[in-house]
Short mmCIF file of N, CA and C in Angstrom, two decimals:
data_model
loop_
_atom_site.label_atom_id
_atom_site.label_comp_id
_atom_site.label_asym_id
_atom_site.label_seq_id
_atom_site.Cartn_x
_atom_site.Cartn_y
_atom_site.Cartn_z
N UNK A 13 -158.53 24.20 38.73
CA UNK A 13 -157.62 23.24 38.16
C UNK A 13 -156.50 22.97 39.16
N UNK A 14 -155.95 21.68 39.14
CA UNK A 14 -155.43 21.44 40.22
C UNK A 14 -153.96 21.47 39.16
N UNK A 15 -152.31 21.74 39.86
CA UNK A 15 -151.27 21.82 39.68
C UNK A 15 -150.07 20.90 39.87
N UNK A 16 -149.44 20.13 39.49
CA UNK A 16 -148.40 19.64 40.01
C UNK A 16 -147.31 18.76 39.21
N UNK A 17 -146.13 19.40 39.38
CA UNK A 17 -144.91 18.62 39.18
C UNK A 17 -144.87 17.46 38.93
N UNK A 18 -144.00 16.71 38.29
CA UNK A 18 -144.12 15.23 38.95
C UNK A 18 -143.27 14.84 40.05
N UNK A 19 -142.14 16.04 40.66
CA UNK A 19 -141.79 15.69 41.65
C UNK A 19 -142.67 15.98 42.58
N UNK A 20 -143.72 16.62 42.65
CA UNK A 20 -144.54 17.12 43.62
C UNK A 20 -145.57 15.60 43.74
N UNK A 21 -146.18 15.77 42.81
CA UNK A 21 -147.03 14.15 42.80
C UNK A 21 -146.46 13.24 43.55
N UNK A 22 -144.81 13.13 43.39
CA UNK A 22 -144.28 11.69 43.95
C UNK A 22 -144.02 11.68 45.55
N UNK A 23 -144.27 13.32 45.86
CA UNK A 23 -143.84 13.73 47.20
C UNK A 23 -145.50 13.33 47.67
N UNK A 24 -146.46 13.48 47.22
CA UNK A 24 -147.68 13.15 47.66
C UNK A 24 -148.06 11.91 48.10
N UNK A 25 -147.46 11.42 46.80
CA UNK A 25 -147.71 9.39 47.14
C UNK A 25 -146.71 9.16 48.06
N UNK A 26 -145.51 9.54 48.38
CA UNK A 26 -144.85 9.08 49.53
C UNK A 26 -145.29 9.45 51.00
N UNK A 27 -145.81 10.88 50.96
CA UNK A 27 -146.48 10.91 52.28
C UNK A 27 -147.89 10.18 52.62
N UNK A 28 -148.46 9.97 51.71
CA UNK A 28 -149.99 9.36 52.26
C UNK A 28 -149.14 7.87 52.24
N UNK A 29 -148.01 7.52 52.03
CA UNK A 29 -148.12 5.86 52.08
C UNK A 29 -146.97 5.75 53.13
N UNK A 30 -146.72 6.72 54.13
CA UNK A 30 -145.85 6.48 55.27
C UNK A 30 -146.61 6.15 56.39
N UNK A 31 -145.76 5.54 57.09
CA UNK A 31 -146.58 4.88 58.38
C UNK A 31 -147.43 5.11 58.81
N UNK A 32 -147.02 6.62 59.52
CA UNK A 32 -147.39 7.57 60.41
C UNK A 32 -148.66 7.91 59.78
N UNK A 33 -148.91 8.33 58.45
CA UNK A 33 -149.84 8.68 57.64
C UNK A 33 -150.63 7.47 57.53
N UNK A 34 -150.71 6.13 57.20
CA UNK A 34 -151.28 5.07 57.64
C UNK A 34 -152.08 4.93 58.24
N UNK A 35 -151.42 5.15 59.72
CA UNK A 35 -152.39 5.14 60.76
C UNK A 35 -153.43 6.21 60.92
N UNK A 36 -152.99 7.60 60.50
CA UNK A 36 -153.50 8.05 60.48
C UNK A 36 -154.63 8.15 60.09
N UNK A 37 -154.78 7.86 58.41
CA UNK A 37 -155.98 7.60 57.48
C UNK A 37 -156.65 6.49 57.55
N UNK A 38 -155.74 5.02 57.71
CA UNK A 38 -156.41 3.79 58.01
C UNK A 38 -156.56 3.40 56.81
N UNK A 39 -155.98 3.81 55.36
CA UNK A 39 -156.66 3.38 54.10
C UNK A 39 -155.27 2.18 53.25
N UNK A 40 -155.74 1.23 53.06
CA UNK A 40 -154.72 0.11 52.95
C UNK A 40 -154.20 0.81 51.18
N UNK A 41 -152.94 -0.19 50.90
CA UNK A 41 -152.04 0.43 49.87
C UNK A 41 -152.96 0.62 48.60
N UNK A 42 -153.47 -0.36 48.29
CA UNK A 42 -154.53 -0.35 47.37
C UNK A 42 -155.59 1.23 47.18
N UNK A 43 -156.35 1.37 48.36
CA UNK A 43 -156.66 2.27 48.20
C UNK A 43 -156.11 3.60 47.73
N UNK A 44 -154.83 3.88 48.68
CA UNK A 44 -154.67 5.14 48.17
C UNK A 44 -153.69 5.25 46.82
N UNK A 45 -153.42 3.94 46.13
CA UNK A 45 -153.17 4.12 44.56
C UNK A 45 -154.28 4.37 43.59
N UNK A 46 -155.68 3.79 44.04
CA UNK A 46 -156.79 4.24 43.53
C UNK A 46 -157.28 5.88 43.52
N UNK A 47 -156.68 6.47 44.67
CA UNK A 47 -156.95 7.77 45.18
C UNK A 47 -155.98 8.77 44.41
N UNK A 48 -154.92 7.90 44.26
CA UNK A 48 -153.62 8.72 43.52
C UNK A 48 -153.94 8.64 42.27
N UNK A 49 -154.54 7.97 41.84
CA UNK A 49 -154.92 7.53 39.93
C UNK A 49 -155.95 8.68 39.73
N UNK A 50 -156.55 9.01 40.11
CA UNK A 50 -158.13 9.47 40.03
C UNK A 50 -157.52 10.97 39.94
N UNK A 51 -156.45 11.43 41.52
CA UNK A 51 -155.53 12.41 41.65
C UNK A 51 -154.60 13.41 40.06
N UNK A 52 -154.50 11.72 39.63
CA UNK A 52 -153.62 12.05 38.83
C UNK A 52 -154.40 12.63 37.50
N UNK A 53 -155.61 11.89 37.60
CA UNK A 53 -156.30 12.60 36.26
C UNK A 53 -157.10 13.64 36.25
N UNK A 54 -157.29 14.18 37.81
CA UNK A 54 -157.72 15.92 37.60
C UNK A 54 -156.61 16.94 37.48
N UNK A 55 -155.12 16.28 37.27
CA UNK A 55 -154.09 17.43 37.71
C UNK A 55 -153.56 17.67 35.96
N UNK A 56 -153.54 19.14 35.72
CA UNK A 56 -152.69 19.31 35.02
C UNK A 56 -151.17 19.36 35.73
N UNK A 57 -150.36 18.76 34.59
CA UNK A 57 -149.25 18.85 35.02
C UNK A 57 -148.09 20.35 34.41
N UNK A 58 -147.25 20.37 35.38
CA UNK A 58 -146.47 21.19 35.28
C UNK A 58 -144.82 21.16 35.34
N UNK A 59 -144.34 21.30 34.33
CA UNK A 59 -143.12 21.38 33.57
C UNK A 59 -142.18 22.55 34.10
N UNK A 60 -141.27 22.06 35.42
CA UNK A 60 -140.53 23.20 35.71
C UNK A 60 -139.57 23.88 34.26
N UNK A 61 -139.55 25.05 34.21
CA UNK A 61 -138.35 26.33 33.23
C UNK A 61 -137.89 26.51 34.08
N UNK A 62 -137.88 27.16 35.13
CA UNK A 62 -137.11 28.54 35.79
C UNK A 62 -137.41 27.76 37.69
N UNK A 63 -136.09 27.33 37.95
CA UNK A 63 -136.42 27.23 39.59
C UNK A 63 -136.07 28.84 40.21
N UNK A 64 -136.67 28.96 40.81
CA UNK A 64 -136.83 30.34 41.81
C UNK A 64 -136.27 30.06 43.07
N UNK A 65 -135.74 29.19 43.29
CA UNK A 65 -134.99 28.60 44.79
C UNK A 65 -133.62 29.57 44.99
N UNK A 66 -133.48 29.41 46.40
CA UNK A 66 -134.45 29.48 47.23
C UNK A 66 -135.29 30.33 47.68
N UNK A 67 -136.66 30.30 47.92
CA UNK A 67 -137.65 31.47 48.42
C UNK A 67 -137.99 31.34 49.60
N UNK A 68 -138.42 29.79 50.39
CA UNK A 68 -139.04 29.23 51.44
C UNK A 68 -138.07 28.88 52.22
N UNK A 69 -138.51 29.27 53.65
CA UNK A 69 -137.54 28.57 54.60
C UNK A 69 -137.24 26.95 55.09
N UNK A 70 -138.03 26.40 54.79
CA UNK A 70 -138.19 24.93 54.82
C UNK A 70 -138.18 24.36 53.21
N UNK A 71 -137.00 23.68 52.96
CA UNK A 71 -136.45 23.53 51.72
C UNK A 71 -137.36 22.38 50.98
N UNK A 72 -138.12 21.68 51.83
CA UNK A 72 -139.30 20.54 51.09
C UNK A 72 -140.46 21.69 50.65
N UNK A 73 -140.74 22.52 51.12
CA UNK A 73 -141.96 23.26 50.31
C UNK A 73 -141.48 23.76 49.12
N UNK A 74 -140.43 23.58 48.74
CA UNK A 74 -139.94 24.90 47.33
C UNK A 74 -140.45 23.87 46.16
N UNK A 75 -140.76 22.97 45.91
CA UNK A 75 -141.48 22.39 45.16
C UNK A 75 -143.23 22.63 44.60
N UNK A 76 -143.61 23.06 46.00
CA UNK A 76 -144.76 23.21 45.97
C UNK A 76 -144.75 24.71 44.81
N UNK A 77 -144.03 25.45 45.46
CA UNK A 77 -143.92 27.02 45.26
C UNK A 77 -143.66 26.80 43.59
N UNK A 78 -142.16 26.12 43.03
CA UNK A 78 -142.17 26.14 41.81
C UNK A 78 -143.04 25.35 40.80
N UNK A 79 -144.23 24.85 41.20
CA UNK A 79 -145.31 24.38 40.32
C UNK A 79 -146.27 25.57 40.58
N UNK A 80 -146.43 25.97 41.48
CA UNK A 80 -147.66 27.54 41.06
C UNK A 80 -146.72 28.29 40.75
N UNK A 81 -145.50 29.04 40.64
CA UNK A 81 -144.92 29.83 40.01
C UNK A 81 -144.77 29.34 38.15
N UNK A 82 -144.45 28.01 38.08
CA UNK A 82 -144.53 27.98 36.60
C UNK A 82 -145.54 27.46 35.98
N UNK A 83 -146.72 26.97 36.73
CA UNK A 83 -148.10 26.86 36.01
C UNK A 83 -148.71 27.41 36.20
N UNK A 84 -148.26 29.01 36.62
CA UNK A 84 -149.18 30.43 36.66
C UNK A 84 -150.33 30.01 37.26
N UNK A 85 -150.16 29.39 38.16
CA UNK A 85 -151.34 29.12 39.59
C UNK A 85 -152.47 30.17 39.67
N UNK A 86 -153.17 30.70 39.43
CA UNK A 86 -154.15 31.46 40.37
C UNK A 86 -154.04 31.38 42.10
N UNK A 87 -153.71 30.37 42.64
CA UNK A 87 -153.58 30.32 43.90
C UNK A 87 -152.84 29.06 44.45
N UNK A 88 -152.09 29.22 45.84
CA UNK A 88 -151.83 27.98 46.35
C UNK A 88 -152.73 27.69 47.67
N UNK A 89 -153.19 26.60 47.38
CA UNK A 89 -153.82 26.06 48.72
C UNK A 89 -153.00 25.50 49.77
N UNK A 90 -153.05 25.93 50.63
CA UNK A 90 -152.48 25.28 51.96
C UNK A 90 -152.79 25.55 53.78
N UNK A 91 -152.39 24.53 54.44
CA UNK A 91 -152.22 25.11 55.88
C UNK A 91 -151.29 25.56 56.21
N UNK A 92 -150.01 25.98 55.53
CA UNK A 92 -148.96 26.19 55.73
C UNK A 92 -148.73 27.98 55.32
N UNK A 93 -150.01 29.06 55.63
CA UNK A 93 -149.66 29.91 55.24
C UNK A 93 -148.80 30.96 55.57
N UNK A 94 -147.99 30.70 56.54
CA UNK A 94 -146.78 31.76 57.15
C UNK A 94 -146.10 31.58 56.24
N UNK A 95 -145.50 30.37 56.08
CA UNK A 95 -143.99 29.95 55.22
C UNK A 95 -144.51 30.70 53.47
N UNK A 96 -145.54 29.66 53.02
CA UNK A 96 -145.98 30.64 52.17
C UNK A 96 -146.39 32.40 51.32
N UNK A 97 -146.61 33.49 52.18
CA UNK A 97 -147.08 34.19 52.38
C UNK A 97 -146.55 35.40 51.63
N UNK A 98 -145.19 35.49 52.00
CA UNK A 98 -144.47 36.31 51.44
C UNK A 98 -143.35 36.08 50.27
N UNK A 99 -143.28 34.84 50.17
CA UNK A 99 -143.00 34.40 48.82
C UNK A 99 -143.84 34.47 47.25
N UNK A 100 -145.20 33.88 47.89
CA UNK A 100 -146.27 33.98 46.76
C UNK A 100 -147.02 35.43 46.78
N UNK A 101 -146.59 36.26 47.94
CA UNK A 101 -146.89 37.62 47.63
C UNK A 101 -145.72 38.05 46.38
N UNK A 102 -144.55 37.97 46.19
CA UNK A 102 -143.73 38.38 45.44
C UNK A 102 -144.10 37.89 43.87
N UNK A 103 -144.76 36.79 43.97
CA UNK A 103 -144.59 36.28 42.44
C UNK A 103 -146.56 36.18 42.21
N UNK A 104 -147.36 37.14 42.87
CA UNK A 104 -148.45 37.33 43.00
C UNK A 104 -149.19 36.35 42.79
N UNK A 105 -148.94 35.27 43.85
CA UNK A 105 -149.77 33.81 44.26
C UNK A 105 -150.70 34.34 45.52
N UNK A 106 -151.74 34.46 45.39
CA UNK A 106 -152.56 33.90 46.24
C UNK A 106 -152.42 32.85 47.05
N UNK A 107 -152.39 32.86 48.37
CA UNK A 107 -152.60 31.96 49.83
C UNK A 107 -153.37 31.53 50.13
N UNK A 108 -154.16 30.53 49.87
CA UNK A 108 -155.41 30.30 50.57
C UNK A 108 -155.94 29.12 51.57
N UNK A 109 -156.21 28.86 52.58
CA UNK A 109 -156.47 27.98 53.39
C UNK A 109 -157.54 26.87 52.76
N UNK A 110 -157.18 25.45 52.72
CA UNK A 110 -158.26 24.74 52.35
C UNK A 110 -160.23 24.80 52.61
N UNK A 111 -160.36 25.58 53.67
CA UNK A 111 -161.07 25.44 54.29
C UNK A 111 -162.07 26.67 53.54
N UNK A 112 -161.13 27.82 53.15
CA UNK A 112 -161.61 28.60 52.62
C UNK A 112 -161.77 28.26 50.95
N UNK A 113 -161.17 27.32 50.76
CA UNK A 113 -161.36 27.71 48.94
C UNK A 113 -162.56 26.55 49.00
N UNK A 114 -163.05 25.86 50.24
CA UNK A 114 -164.76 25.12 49.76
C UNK A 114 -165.44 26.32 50.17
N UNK A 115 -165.34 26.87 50.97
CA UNK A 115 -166.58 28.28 51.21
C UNK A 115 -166.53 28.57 50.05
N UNK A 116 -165.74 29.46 49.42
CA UNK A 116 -166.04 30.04 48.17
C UNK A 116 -165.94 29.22 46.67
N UNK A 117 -166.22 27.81 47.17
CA UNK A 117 -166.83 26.88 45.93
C UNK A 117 -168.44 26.84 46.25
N UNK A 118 -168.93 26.82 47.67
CA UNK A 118 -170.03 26.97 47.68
C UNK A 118 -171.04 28.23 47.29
N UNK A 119 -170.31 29.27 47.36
CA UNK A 119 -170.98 30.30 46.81
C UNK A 119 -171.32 30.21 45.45
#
């Protein structure tokens, strides 16, 4: 099950629809509101209680952190697992690299 805020969601649609990200993907506006809709209906959402700030050294990830801390995540996915690591060790989140949570969908 996938997790997220709605400030987290809105941080999503703003990065896939920045320039830089643009070019990157190549996918015109249209598309990635189609991508964000679809997004939006596998995510349960999550209702911050309790901010835990600050935990992370880079103050844009603490969002991420307080949607698996208050929708009792099983895990956070990311490439970002240094910053992560020892925060979600404390509030017993799992770290996991994207790459790894399809290996162990394929099993």
């Amino acid at each position: 099950m996938l997790l997220a805020t709605p400030p987290l969601f809105l941080e999503y649609e703003d990065v896939l629809k920045r320039p830089e990200q643009r070019l990157a993907h190549g996918l015109p506006i249209e598309a990635i509101d189609e991508f964000l809709a679809e997004l939006a209906a596998l995510i349960e959402p999550v209702e911050v209680h309790l901010s835990w700030r600050p935990q992370l050294r880079d103050p844009n990830d603490e969002m991420v952190l307080e949607a698996a801390i208050n929708g009792q995540a099983d895990g956070l996915v990311t490439y970002n697992m240094a910053d992560f690591a020892l925060a979600a060790d404390r509030f017993k989140i799992r770290v996991i690299r994207p790459a790894d949570v399809l290996k162990e969908m394929k099993r």
